[in-house]
PDB file of C-alpha atoms in Angstrom:
ATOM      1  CA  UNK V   1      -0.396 -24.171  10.612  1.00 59.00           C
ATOM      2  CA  UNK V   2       0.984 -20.726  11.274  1.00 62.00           C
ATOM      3  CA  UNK V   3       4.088 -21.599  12.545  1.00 72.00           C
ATOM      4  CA  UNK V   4       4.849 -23.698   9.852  1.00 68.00           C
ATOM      5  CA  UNK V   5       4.007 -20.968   7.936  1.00 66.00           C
ATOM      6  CA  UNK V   6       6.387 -18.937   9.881  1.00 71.00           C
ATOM      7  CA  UNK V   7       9.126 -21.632  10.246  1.00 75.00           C
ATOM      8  CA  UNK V   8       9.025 -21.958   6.220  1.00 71.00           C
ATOM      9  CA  UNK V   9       9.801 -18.142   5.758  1.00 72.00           C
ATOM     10  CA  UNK V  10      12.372 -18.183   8.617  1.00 76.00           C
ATOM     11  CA  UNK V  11      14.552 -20.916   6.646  1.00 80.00           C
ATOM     12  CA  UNK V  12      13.719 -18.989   3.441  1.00 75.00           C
ATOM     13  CA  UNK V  13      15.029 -16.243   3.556  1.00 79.00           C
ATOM     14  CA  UNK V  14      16.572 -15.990  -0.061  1.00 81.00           C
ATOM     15  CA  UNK V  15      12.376 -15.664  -0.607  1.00 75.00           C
ATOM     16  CA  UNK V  16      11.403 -13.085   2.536  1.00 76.00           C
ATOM     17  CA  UNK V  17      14.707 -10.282   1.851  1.00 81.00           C
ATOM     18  CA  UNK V  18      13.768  -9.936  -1.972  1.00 84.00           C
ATOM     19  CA  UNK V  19       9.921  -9.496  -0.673  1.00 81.00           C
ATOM     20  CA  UNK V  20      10.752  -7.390   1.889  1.00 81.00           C
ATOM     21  CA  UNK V  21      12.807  -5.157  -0.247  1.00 87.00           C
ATOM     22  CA  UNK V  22      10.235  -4.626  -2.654  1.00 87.00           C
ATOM     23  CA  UNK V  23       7.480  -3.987   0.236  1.00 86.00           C
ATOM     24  CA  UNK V  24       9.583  -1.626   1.723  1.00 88.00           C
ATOM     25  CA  UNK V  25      10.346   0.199  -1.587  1.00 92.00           C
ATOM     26  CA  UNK V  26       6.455   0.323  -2.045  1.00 90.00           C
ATOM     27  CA  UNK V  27       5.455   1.567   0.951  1.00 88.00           C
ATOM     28  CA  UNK V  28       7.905   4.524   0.359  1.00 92.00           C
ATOM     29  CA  UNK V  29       6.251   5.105  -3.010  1.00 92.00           C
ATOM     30  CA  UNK V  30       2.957   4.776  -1.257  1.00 89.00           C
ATOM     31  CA  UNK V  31       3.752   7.229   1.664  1.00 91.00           C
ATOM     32  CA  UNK V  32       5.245   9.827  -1.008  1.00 93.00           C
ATOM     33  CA  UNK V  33       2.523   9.232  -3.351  1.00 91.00           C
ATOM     34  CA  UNK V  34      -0.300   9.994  -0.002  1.00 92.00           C
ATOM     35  CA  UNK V  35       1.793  12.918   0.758  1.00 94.00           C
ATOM     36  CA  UNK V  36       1.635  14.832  -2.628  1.00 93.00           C
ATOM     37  CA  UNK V  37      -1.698  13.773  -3.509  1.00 93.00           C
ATOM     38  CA  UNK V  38      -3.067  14.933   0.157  1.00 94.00           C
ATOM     39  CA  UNK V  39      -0.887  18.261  -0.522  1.00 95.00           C
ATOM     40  CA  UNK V  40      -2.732  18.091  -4.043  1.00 94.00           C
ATOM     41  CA  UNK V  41      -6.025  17.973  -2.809  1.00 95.00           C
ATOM     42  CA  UNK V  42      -6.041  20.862   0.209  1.00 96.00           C
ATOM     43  CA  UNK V  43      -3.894  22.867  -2.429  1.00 94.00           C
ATOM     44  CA  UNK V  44      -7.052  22.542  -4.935  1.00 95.00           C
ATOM     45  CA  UNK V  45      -9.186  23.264  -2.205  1.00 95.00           C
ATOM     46  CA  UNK V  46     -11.083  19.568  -2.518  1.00 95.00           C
ATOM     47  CA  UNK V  47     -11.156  19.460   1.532  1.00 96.00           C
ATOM     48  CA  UNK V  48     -13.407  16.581   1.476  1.00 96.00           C
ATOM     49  CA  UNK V  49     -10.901  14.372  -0.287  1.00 95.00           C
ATOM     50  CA  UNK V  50      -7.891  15.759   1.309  1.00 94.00           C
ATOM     51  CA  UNK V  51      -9.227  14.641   4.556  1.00 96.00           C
ATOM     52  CA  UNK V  52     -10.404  11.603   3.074  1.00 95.00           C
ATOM     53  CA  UNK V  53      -6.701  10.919   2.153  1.00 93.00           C
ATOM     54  CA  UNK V  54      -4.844  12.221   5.405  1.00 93.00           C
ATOM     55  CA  UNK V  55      -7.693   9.703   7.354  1.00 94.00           C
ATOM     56  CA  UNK V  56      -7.589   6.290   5.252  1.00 91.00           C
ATOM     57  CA  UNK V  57      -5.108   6.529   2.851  1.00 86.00           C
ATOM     58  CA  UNK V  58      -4.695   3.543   0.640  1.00 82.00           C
ATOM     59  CA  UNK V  59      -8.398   3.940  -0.655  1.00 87.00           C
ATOM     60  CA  UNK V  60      -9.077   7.421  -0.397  1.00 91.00           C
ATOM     61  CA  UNK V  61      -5.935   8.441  -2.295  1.00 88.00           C
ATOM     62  CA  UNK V  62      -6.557   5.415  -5.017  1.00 86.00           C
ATOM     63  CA  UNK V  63      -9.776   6.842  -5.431  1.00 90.00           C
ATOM     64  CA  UNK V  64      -8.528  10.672  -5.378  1.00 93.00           C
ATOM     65  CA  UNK V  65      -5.853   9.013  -8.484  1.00 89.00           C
ATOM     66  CA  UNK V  66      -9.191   7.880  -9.969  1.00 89.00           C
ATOM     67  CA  UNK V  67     -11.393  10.969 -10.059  1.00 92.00           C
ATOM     68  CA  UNK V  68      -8.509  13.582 -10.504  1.00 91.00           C
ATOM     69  CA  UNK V  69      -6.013  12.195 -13.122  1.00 90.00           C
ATOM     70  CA  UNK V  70      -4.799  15.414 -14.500  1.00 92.00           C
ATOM     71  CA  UNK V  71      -4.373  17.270 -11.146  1.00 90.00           C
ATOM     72  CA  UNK V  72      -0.651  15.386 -10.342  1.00 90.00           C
ATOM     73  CA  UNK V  73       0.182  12.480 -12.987  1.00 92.00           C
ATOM     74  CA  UNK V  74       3.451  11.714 -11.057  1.00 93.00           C
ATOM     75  CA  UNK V  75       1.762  11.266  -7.667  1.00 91.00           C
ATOM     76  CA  UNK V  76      -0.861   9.148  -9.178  1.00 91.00           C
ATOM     77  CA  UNK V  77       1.809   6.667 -10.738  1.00 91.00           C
ATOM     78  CA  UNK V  78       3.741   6.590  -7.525  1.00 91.00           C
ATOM     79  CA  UNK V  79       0.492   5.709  -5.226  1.00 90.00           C
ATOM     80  CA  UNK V  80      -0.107   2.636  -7.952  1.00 89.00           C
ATOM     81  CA  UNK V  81       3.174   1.937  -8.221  1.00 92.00           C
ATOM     82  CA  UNK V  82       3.946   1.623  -4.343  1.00 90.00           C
ATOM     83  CA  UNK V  83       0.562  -0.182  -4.448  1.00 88.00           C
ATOM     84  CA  UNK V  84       1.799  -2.786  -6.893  1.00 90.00           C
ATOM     85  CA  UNK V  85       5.282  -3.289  -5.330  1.00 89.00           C
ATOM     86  CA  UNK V  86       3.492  -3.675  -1.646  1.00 87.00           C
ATOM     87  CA  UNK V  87       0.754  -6.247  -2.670  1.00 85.00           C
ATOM     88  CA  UNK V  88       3.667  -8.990  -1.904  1.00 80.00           C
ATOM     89  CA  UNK V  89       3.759  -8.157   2.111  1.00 78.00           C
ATOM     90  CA  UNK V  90      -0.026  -7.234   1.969  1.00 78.00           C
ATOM     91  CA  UNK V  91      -0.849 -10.406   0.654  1.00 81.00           C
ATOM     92  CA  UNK V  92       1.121 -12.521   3.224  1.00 76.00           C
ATOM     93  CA  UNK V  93       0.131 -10.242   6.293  1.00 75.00           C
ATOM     94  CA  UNK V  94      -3.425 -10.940   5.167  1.00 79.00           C
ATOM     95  CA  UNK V  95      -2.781 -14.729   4.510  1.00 79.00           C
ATOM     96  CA  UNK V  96      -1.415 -15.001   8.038  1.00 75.00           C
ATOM     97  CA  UNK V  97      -4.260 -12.774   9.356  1.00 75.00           C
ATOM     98  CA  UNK V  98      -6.533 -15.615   8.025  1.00 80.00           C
ATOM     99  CA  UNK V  99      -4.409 -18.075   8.920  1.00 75.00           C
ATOM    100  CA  UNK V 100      -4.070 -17.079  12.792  1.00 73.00           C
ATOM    101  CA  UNK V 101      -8.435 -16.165  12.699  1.00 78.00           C
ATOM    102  CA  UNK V 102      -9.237 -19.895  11.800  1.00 81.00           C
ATOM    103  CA  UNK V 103      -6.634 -21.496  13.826  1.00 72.00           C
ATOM    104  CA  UNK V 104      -8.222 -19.978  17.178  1.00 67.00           C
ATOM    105  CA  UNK V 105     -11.414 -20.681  16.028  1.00 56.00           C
TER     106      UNK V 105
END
């Protein structure tokens, strides 16, 4: 079932580029958005949560955007913004992570 999965996407690809394109645009939000809001956080002297983010990023600085909405507005919109624009490519790598965990077992 994976492979035809696959194969679908492969012969597709007027569907994959545009999701690609807007994965990869989110992921550089994301990565810019970890980067301030870790810089953010050791800057305020928060340790706990700068660590937090520089360790597991994509909940750590969601929750940092959370609890600390003042401290860098801008950041905050690009972490939820890459968020948003990535959920395409997270939501296929997860289907086919589902996908490839019941067809071996």
């Amino acid at each position: 079932m994976l492979n035809t999965f696959l194969e679908y996407y492969t012969q597709h690809p007027w569907l994959v580029v545009p999701l690609a394109i807007l994965s990869a645009v989110g992921v550089g939000l994301l990565w810019m958005g970890w980067l301030t809001l870790m810089i953010t956080a050791f800057g305020q002297k928060l340790w706990l949560w700068g660590f937090a983010i520089l360790l597991l990023p994509v909940p750590a600085s969601q929750g940092f955007a959370l609890r600390y909405r003042t401290l860098n507005p801008w950041a905050n919109r690009l972490v939820w913004w890459g968020l948003v624009l990535s959920l395409p490519i997270l939501a296929l790598t997860a289907w086919w992570a589902v996908l490839a965990l019941t067809a071996q077992g």
